[in-house]
Structure formats: structure tokens, C-alpha cells
C-alpha positions as semicolon CSV with decimal commas, in nm:
position;residue;x (nm);y (nm);z (nm)
1;M;-1,051;2,373;-0,527
2;R;-0,781;2,237;-0,836
3;D;-0,865;1,945;-1,054
4;E;-0,558;1,787;-0,968
5;M;-0,480;1,545;-0,697
6;P;-0,227;1,585;-0,413
7;L;-0,020;1,284;-0,516
8;A;-0,032;1,323;-0,891
9;G;0,223;1,252;-1,036
10;L;0,343;1,003;-0,734
11;R;0,425;0,619;-0,915
12;V;0,452;0,399;-0,671
13;V;0,505;0,048;-0,766
14;E;0,327;-0,180;-0,480
15;L;0,461;-0,605;-0,455
16;G;0,329;-0,608;-0,113
17;Q;0,017;-0,863;-0,117
18;L;-0,218;-0,948;0,171
19;L;-0,316;-0,698;0,338
20;A;-0,009;-0,469;0,533
21;G;0,168;-0,372;0,190
22;P;-0,204;-0,324;-0,011
23;F;-0,357;-0,107;0,263
24;C;-0,008;0,175;0,232
25;G;-0,094;0,214;-0,158
26;Q;-0,479;0,204;-0,134
27;L;-0,406;0,505;0,150
28;L;-0,118;0,661;-0,118
29;G;-0,343;0,619;-0,450
30;D;-0,702;0,721;-0,209
31;F;-0,506;1,088;-0,279
32;G;-0,387;1,079;-0,637
33;A;-0,135;0,868;-0,632
34;Q;-0,039;0,601;-0,943
35;V;-0,019;0,259;-0,748
36;I;0,087;0,015;-1,019
37;K;0,034;-0,317;-0,841
38;V;0,215;-0,604;-0,917
39;E;0,076;-0,967;-0,864
40;D;0,167;-1,286;-0,909
41;P;0,053;-1,422;-1,320
42;R;-0,151;-1,767;-1,197
43;T;-0,308;-1,649;-0,864
44;G;-0,294;-1,261;-0,821
45;D;-0,308;-1,130;-0,448
46;P;-0,415;-1,380;-0,202
47;M;-0,669;-1,099;-0,108
48;R;-0,861;-1,136;-0,463
49;Q;-1,002;-1,505;-0,277
50;W;-1,043;-1,349;0,108
51;G;-1,332;-1,243;0,275
52;R;-1,628;-1,378;0,452
53;E;-1,923;-1,267;0,186
54;R;-1,792;-1,416;-0,198
55;P;-2,129;-1,309;-0,376
56;Y;-2,080;-1,402;-0,798
57;G;-1,753;-1,600;-0,645
58;R;-1,619;-1,253;-0,574
59;S;-1,402;-1,092;-0,297
60;L;-1,574;-0,813;-0,136
61;W;-1,224;-0,718;0,005
62;W;-1,059;-0,701;-0,291
63;P;-1,220;-0,399;-0,449
64;V;-1,208;-0,201;-0,116
65;V;-0,802;-0,290;-0,039
66;A;-0,695;-0,245;-0,390
67;R;-0,917;0,072;-0,497
68;N;-0,731;0,299;-0,762
69;K;-0,486;0,114;-0,791
70;Q;-0,335;-0,073;-1,118
71;S;-0,304;-0,449;-1,184
72;V;0,010;-0,569;-1,400
73;T;0,160;-0,944;-1,369
74;A;0,529;-1,058;-1,303
75;D;0,681;-1,422;-1,212
76;L;0,924;-1,251;-0,946
77;R;1,057;-1,635;-0,932
78;T;1,225;-1,614;-1,282
79;E;1,497;-1,371;-1,372
80;E;1,252;-1,222;-1,726
81;G;1,026;-1,139;-1,411
82;Q;1,227;-0,944;-1,164
83;R;1,454;-0,834;-1,470
84;L;1,093;-0,665;-1,556
85;V;0,953;-0,559;-1,231
86;A;1,388;-0,373;-1,172
87;R;1,246;-0,162;-1,514
88;L;0,948;-0,104;-1,401
89;I;1,127;0,032;-0,963
90;G;1,341;0,226;-1,209
91;E;1,058;0,429;-1,348
92;A;0,913;0,462;-0,979
93;D;0,878;0,735;-0,701
94;V;0,812;0,478;-0,404
95;L;0,850;0,103;-0,386
96;I;0,576;-0,074;-0,148
97;E;0,684;-0,416;-0,049
98;N;0,585;-0,621;0,284
99;F;0,788;-1,018;0,213
100;R;0,975;-1,123;0,467
101;P;1,259;-0,982;0,533
102;G;1,532;-1,101;0,249
103;T;1,279;-1,158;-0,042
104;L;1,406;-0,826;-0,254
105;E;1,736;-0,946;-0,161
106;R;1,663;-1,287;-0,263
107;W;1,557;-1,169;-0,618
108;G;1,811;-0,946;-0,674
109;L;1,620;-0,611;-0,571
110;S;1,799;-0,512;-0,262
111;P;1,753;-0,168;-0,165
112;E;2,150;-0,115;-0,265
113;V;2,051;-0,233;-0,636
114;L;1,773;-0,021;-0,683
115;R;1,888;0,289;-0,544
116;E;2,207;0,238;-0,715
117;A;1,999;0,258;-1,038
118;N;1,741;0,533;-0,870
119;P;1,850;0,721;-0,616
120;R;1,572;0,907;-0,577
121;L;1,377;0,609;-0,478
122;I;1,227;0,559;-0,157
123;I;1,180;0,215;-0,008
124;T;0,871;0,129;0,201
125;R;0,922;-0,186;0,373
126;V;0,645;-0,333;0,543
127;S;0,675;-0,629;0,816
128;G;0,580;-0,802;1,096
129;Y;0,905;-0,755;1,295
130;G;1,107;-0,472;1,109
131;Q;1,396;-0,559;0,889
132;T;1,654;-0,598;1,130
133;G;1,693;-0,763;1,481
134;P;1,724;-1,088;1,581
135;Y;1,315;-1,188;1,497
136;A;1,333;-1,012;1,164
137;K;1,300;-1,287;0,903
138;R;1,042;-1,477;1,138
139;A;0,708;-1,513;0,988
140;G;0,485;-1,205;1,125
141;Y;0,150;-1,186;1,075
142;G;-0,046;-0,870;1,188
143;S;-0,250;-1,082;1,447
144;I;0,124;-1,221;1,567
145;G;0,224;-0,771;1,610
146;E;-0,074;-0,727;1,772
147;A;-0,025;-0,985;2,065
148;M;0,364;-0,870;2,060
149;G;0,266;-0,505;2,039
150;G;0,091;-0,500;2,359
151;I;-0,298;-0,494;2,242
152;R;-0,414;-0,812;2,271
153;Y;-0,310;-0,880;2,640
154;I;-0,524;-0,571;2,717
155;T;-0,856;-0,656;2,519
156;G;-1,117;-0,813;2,643
157;D;-1,315;-0,878;2,985
158;P;-1,106;-1,026;3,232
159;D;-1,244;-1,338;3,330
160;R;-1,131;-1,439;2,945
161;A;-0,842;-1,519;2,710
162;P;-0,756;-1,198;2,540
163;S;-0,983;-1,099;2,271
164;R;-0,906;-0,990;1,927
165;T;-1,121;-0,721;1,730
166;G;-1,272;-0,766;1,466
167;I;-1,055;-0,607;1,193
168;S;-0,705;-0,702;1,106
169;L;-0,600;-0,404;1,300
170;G;-0,213;-0,455;1,285
171;D;-0,109;-0,432;0,898
172;A;-0,364;-0,148;0,880
173;L;-0,169;0,054;1,136
174;A;0,188;-0,095;1,039
175;A;0,009;0,030;0,652
176;T;-0,049;0,325;0,810
177;F;0,274;0,472;0,949
178;A;0,461;0,348;0,653
179;C;0,224;0,583;0,429
180;I;0,341;0,851;0,703
181;G;0,687;0,708;0,651
182;T;0,633;0,722;0,328
183;L;0,514;1,086;0,309
184;V;0,825;1,258;0,563
185;A;1,071;1,084;0,307
186;L;0,935;1,267;0,030
187;H;0,893;1,585;0,202
188;H;1,319;1,458;0,249
189;R;1,383;1,328;-0,131
190;E;1,231;1,696;-0,246
191;R;1,544;1,901;-0,080
192;T;1,767;1,620;-0,079
193;G;1,733;1,498;-0,402
194;Q;1,797;1,153;-0,218
195;G;1,570;0,849;-0,120
196;Q;1,565;0,583;0,115
197;V;1,463;0,355;0,295
198;V;1,108;0,354;0,562
199;D;1,124;0,037;0,792
200;S;0,745;-0,020;0,919
201;A;0,736;-0,329;1,188
202;I;0,364;-0,426;1,292
203;Y;0,415;-0,495;1,661
204;E;0,622;-0,131;1,653
205;A;0,315;-0,013;1,517
206;V;0,070;-0,173;1,738
207;L;0,324;-0,011;2,061
208;A;0,329;0,311;1,944
209;L;-0,109;0,338;2,037
210;M;-0,007;0,210;2,350
211;E;-0,023;0,550;2,511
212;S;0,111;0,518;2,877
213;L;0,183;0,129;2,945
214;I;0,497;0,092;2,960
215;P;0,584;0,377;3,178
216;E;0,318;0,284;3,395
217;Y;0,518;-0,102;3,426
218;Q;0,883;0,048;3,461
219;V;0,790;0,328;3,695
220;A;0,510;0,266;3,909
221;G;0,463;-0,097;3,837
222;Y;0,134;-0,126;3,732
223;Q;0,037;-0,389;3,453
224;R;-0,271;-0,293;3,272
225;E;-0,459;-0,597;3,285
226;R;-0,838;-0,679;3,033
227;T;-1,073;-0,456;3,150
228;G;-1,395;-0,492;2,938
229;T;-1,650;-0,227;2,839
230;T;-1,461;-0,002;3,143
231;L;-1,112;0,174;3,142
232;P;-0,974;0,202;3,450
233;N;-1,043;0,471;3,696
234;V;-1,275;0,623;3,380
235;A;-1,642;0,670;3,474
236;P;-1,897;0,682;3,340
237;S;-1,782;0,552;3,038
238;N;-1,969;0,266;2,930
239;V;-2,269;0,072;2,787
240;Y;-2,574;0,098;2,940
241;P;-2,903;-0,084;2,826
242;T;-3,259;0,140;2,768
243;A;-3,579;-0,011;2,736
244;D;-3,629;-0,107;2,387
245;D;-3,329;-0,349;2,462
246;E;-3,055;-0,091;2,257
247;M;-2,705;-0,013;2,385
248;V;-2,611;0,313;2,399
249;L;-2,270;0,440;2,503
250;L;-2,268;0,750;2,750
251;A;-1,904;0,940;2,845
252;A;-1,956;1,200;3,066
253;N;-1,545;1,125;3,297
254;Q;-1,490;1,452;3,332
255;D;-1,621;1,697;3,582
256;T;-1,824;1,924;3,398
257;V;-1,961;1,669;3,200
258;F;-2,064;1,469;3,464
259;R;-2,284;1,779;3,625
260;R;-2,411;1,814;3,368
261;L;-2,563;1,376;3,327
262;A;-2,639;1,394;3,653
263;D;-2,917;1,699;3,600
264;A;-3,062;1,491;3,308
265;M;-3,095;1,266;3,524
266;G;-3,265;1,434;3,772
267;R;-3,015;1,366;4,026
268;P;-2,827;1,694;4,059
269;E;-2,671;1,615;4,361
270;L;-2,482;1,314;4,252
271;A;-2,229;1,549;4,129
272;T;-2,172;1,661;4,461
273;D;-2,151;1,346;4,672
274;E;-1,798;1,251;4,830
275;R;-1,854;0,907;4,573
276;Y;-1,848;1,108;4,223
277;A;-1,831;1,471;4,300
278;T;-1,423;1,375;4,097
279;H;-1,288;1,220;3,823
280;G;-1,071;0,977;4,072
281;A;-1,403;0,929;4,301
282;R;-1,589;0,799;3,998
283;G;-1,365;0,604;3,887
284;K;-1,311;0,432;4,293
285;Y;-1,680;0,414;4,277
286;M;-1,743;0,261;3,936
287;E;-1,905;-0,003;3,932
288;E;-2,113;0,150;4,202
289;L;-2,212;0,409;3,903
290;D;-2,236;0,230;3,615
291;G;-2,549;0,072;3,801
292;L;-2,764;0,364;3,939
293;I;-2,669;0,509;3,553
294;A;-2,803;0,157;3,407
295;E;-3,143;0,174;3,680
296;W;-3,194;0,546;3,482
297;T;-3,104;0,471;3,127
298;S;-3,337;0,115;3,167
299;T;-3,632;0,366;3,134
300;M;-3,607;0,473;2,866
301;K;-3,586;0,422;2,505
302;A;-3,263;0,491;2,318
303;D;-3,391;0,733;2,157
304;D;-3,536;0,903;2,361
305;L;-3,186;0,902;2,631
306;L;-2,964;0,987;2,292
307;E;-3,186;1,342;2,254
308;L;-3,167;1,460;2,581
309;M;-2,807;1,307;2,598
310;N;-2,771;1,572;2,308
311;D;-2,931;1,878;2,464
312;K;-2,782;1,862;2,782
313;G;-2,408;1,855;2,596
314;V;-2,290;1,444;2,725
315;P;-2,143;1,278;2,431
316;A;-2,314;0,940;2,379
317;G;-2,364;0,719;2,119
318;R;-2,489;0,415;1,948
319;I;-2,277;0,136;1,900
320;Y;-2,298;0,166;1,509
321;R;-2,287;-0,214;1,228
322;A;-2,300;-0,210;0,842
323;K;-2,668;-0,100;0,805
324;D;-2,650;0,191;1,084
325;M;-2,359;0,333;0,852
326;L;-2,565;0,306;0,561
327;T;-2,851;0,504;0,711
328;D;-2,714;0,775;0,921
329;P;-2,806;1,120;0,817
330;H;-2,437;1,205;0,924
331;F;-2,290;0,955;0,738
332;A;-2,455;1,126;0,400
333;A;-2,422;1,438;0,482
334;R;-2,030;1,427;0,492
335;E;-1,999;1,158;0,185
336;A;-1,844;0,942;0,465
337;I;-1,916;0,594;0,251
338;V;-1,885;0,628;-0,140
339;R;-2,124;0,419;-0,387
340;L;-1,932;0,307;-0,687
341;V;-2,049;0,070;-0,967
342;H;-1,819;-0,313;-1,000
343;P;-1,855;-0,463;-1,370
344;E;-2,011;-0,740;-1,182
345;I;-2,211;-0,695;-0,880
346;G;-2,366;-0,350;-0,993
347;E;-2,402;-0,070;-0,730
348;F;-2,027;-0,117;-0,462
349;A;-2,052;0,096;-0,111
350;M;-1,672;0,161;0,046
351;H;-1,604;0,395;0,326
352;N;-1,495;0,679;0,171
353;V;-1,066;0,862;0,159
354;V;-0,995;1,007;0,549
355;P;-0,921;1,282;0,600
356;K;-1,097;1,481;0,382
357;L;-0,906;1,809;0,285
358;S;-1,003;2,099;0,188
359;D;-0,870;2,245;-0,187
360;T;-0,710;1,891;-0,271
361;P;-0,945;1,597;-0,132
362;G;-0,847;1,285;-0,193
363;K;-1,121;1,045;-0,442
364;V;-1,201;0,678;-0,458
365;R;-1,160;0,689;-0,842
366;H;-1,274;0,273;-0,898
367;V;-1,306;0,014;-0,747
368;G;-0,996;-0,278;-0,769
369;P;-0,850;-0,406;-1,106
370;E;-0,902;-0,779;-1,258
371;L;-0,559;-0,934;-1,261
372;G;-0,314;-0,807;-1,556
373;E;-0,554;-0,523;-1,653
374;H;-0,340;-0,299;-1,696
375;N;0,014;-0,448;-1,894
376;E;-0,042;-0,302;-2,227
377;V;-0,054;0,035;-2,085
378;I;0,196;0,000;-1,862
379;Y;0,486;-0,216;-1,956
380;R;0,404;-0,102;-2,310
381;D;0,337;0,274;-2,334
382;L;0,537;0,344;-1,981
383;L;0,849;0,080;-1,984
384;G;0,793;0,030;-2,405
385;L;0,844;-0,307;-2,456
386;A;0,694;-0,387;-2,799
387;D;0,377;-0,674;-2,912
388;D;0,630;-0,972;-2,983
389;E;0,808;-0,925;-2,576
390;L;0,457;-0,909;-2,451
391;V;0,318;-1,236;-2,643
392;S;0,648;-1,385;-2,532
393;L;0,696;-1,294;-2,148
394;R;0,357;-1,406;-2,169
395;S;0,379;-1,750;-2,385
396;A;0,659;-1,793;-2,063
397;G;0,441;-1,730;-1,802
398;V;0,606;-1,445;-1,701
399;I;0,332;-1,185;-1,726
């Protein structure tokens, strides 16, 4: 295994804030890219303040989304700040930004201007609606993209208003697709020497996950609805109760797997019953079948049920919370959670890099930096600014 990380030597300037742009930067940084995050010198990225819990007065989200990054400050609302950042981008391979379309152009940092100075530059732009179209300049948060992309409508119970997942799903999806687009653009640049613009819209990233939702309506006239813990015509695949009040998810909707479940239940005849023998039949009689399975699982403790399901080859598992992840032997064996040291909080656990590469794996090298922590090393060592220039910029509030 080589010591050098796969994206070592790739320099990324991150101008985005909050989540969609920064998560793309996090993904690139996880595999060794130098990610230089530019922040407002007064407040920094709002993510420094966000999060439900704030022990020590610190966000627990910031150390995760800003991991492996360097922080410099620059006031992009000033001409001096714009010129400084333009110089920084001139030394970069990739620029990531997630401002409302038109913002970079207003600051004199349009793709045309930046690529004229640096033709190899890849400009990755993440926004709610994309860089073109009638909605482009609207404010577009992740939640709005989730609604427009279709996932909100089908999430939740049928007798309630559409629900949401407890994470920023739309932002993360747009960032992930932005990362894919960036890597594709880098591969193209290797062949042609030319950079390009990557345009990742939140609503389109959500739409990309919607399976056959569009043709189901366009061809068959079928509108997907909210179905709670199940999927229409897919059974059995649900959360079932146990004797010790745990929740266990069983997924035995394939014919061969259902036969194994029926055998484990001591009810092998269910696998040949015309109501349950085929995938289509089980979907039709889903509610009845779920009732039979729930009645059986209710007689067993969760550990015993899971052991039996594993022995029989039936996919099953608990619904995990953070405390379950931190103590699970499989998480530990695969190092799915990494523990670092935060300079003020101490031990700091977070999810590790995904996916795993056999020869050039990614690595979480450090938690998110302090505001402007790397001003000296970037502005002096990379851009060649003299000490008196740095003092002048700092006195003027530019950095």
C-alpha cells in the first residue's frame, strides 16, 4: 500500500458554506486533496455554530464537515478580498462554490474570468435549482430541493403530511453528485488539458434517486404515495415487534428467502399457500402476512430472533442509533467509526471515509480547523504575500 493518498497534489478552493458545497469538499479531502476553505473573517461558515448539541460552546457538526481542510479568511464583499481569492483560485485545480447563481459573477469571479486565467480550472457549482432555467436565481435550501425532487411527497405515513429524514439529505446528495462530476471533469482534463464547469442542482440530485417514479406515472398513470414502513407490493419487508420491545427489520420478499423465513417460523406451508407463494401474491396480501409474522416475532426476544434469522439466511437487523453503532463489533472491525482528538473537546468520534480502497484508502487526518488557522501558511507560503501585506489586510478586516 502506498503512503500517498489518491488525491494528493490536488488543490481545491472551497468558497461554499453551510452544507452542500462543503460536503463535496469533505469528500475530496477525505481522499487526500488539499482543501482550502475560504471563510468570512468576522463569523466564518455558519456551520461553526450549527447543530443540536453544543458542548464547550462548540458545534459538533463543524469538526466533521470541515475535517481534513485548511481555513483561510477573506471578505469577498471587498475588492481586496476578491483579488486575493482570485489569486488563490489561480493556484487551484478545483473551485467549489454553493452561492446563489450570479453571486460569483457579481464579485468579478465568473467562470469565464477565472478560466481565462486558469484554463485547467474545474469550477464545481452546487445550487438549489442549477445555474440555468427560470428558477435558477431563487433561494434554494436542501429541504426545498427534497420537496421538488419528489422524495418528500413519498416519505412518511399515508395519513399524515409528508415527512422528512432527520438529516440534510438533499444537500448531501447534491454534494455527492458534485463530487462525482468533479472527478469526471478531472479525468477529462487529464486527456484534454481543459477544465470545465460542473453544475449540480439539489432537486436534480434528489430526482436521480427516484427510481421509476417518473415512468410509473407517465406510462402507467400510477402515482407513488406515502406507505410508512413498507413499500407497495414488496412483502414481507417491515419492522416487527419482539418480546423485549425491540424493533427488528426483516426483509424476506424474494421467493427463496421467504421460503427460508416460513421454515424458520415453523410454518413451511406458507411458502406454498397461493396467497404467499409468489412475490405478487405476497404484495397483494401484505397486511395479512405482516400480521402473521408480527404475531410470531412477538414471542421471541430480539437477540434470539436475529440469531435464528442469520442461521436461516434471512436478512434481518436492528434499527441502529448512535449508541448501537459505537458498540457494534462489525463497525469496530471495519473501522466504520474513527476516533480523533479535538483540541478542546478531547476524544471525538465520527464516521470514517467511504468507500474503502484496497491500495489507496482515504483517511480522516484531523478535525475541522479554527477560523483563519492557515492564513499564514497559505497566503505567505503559497501566494508569496509579505508580512506587511498580511498585516495591512488584517488591519483592514479583509482577512
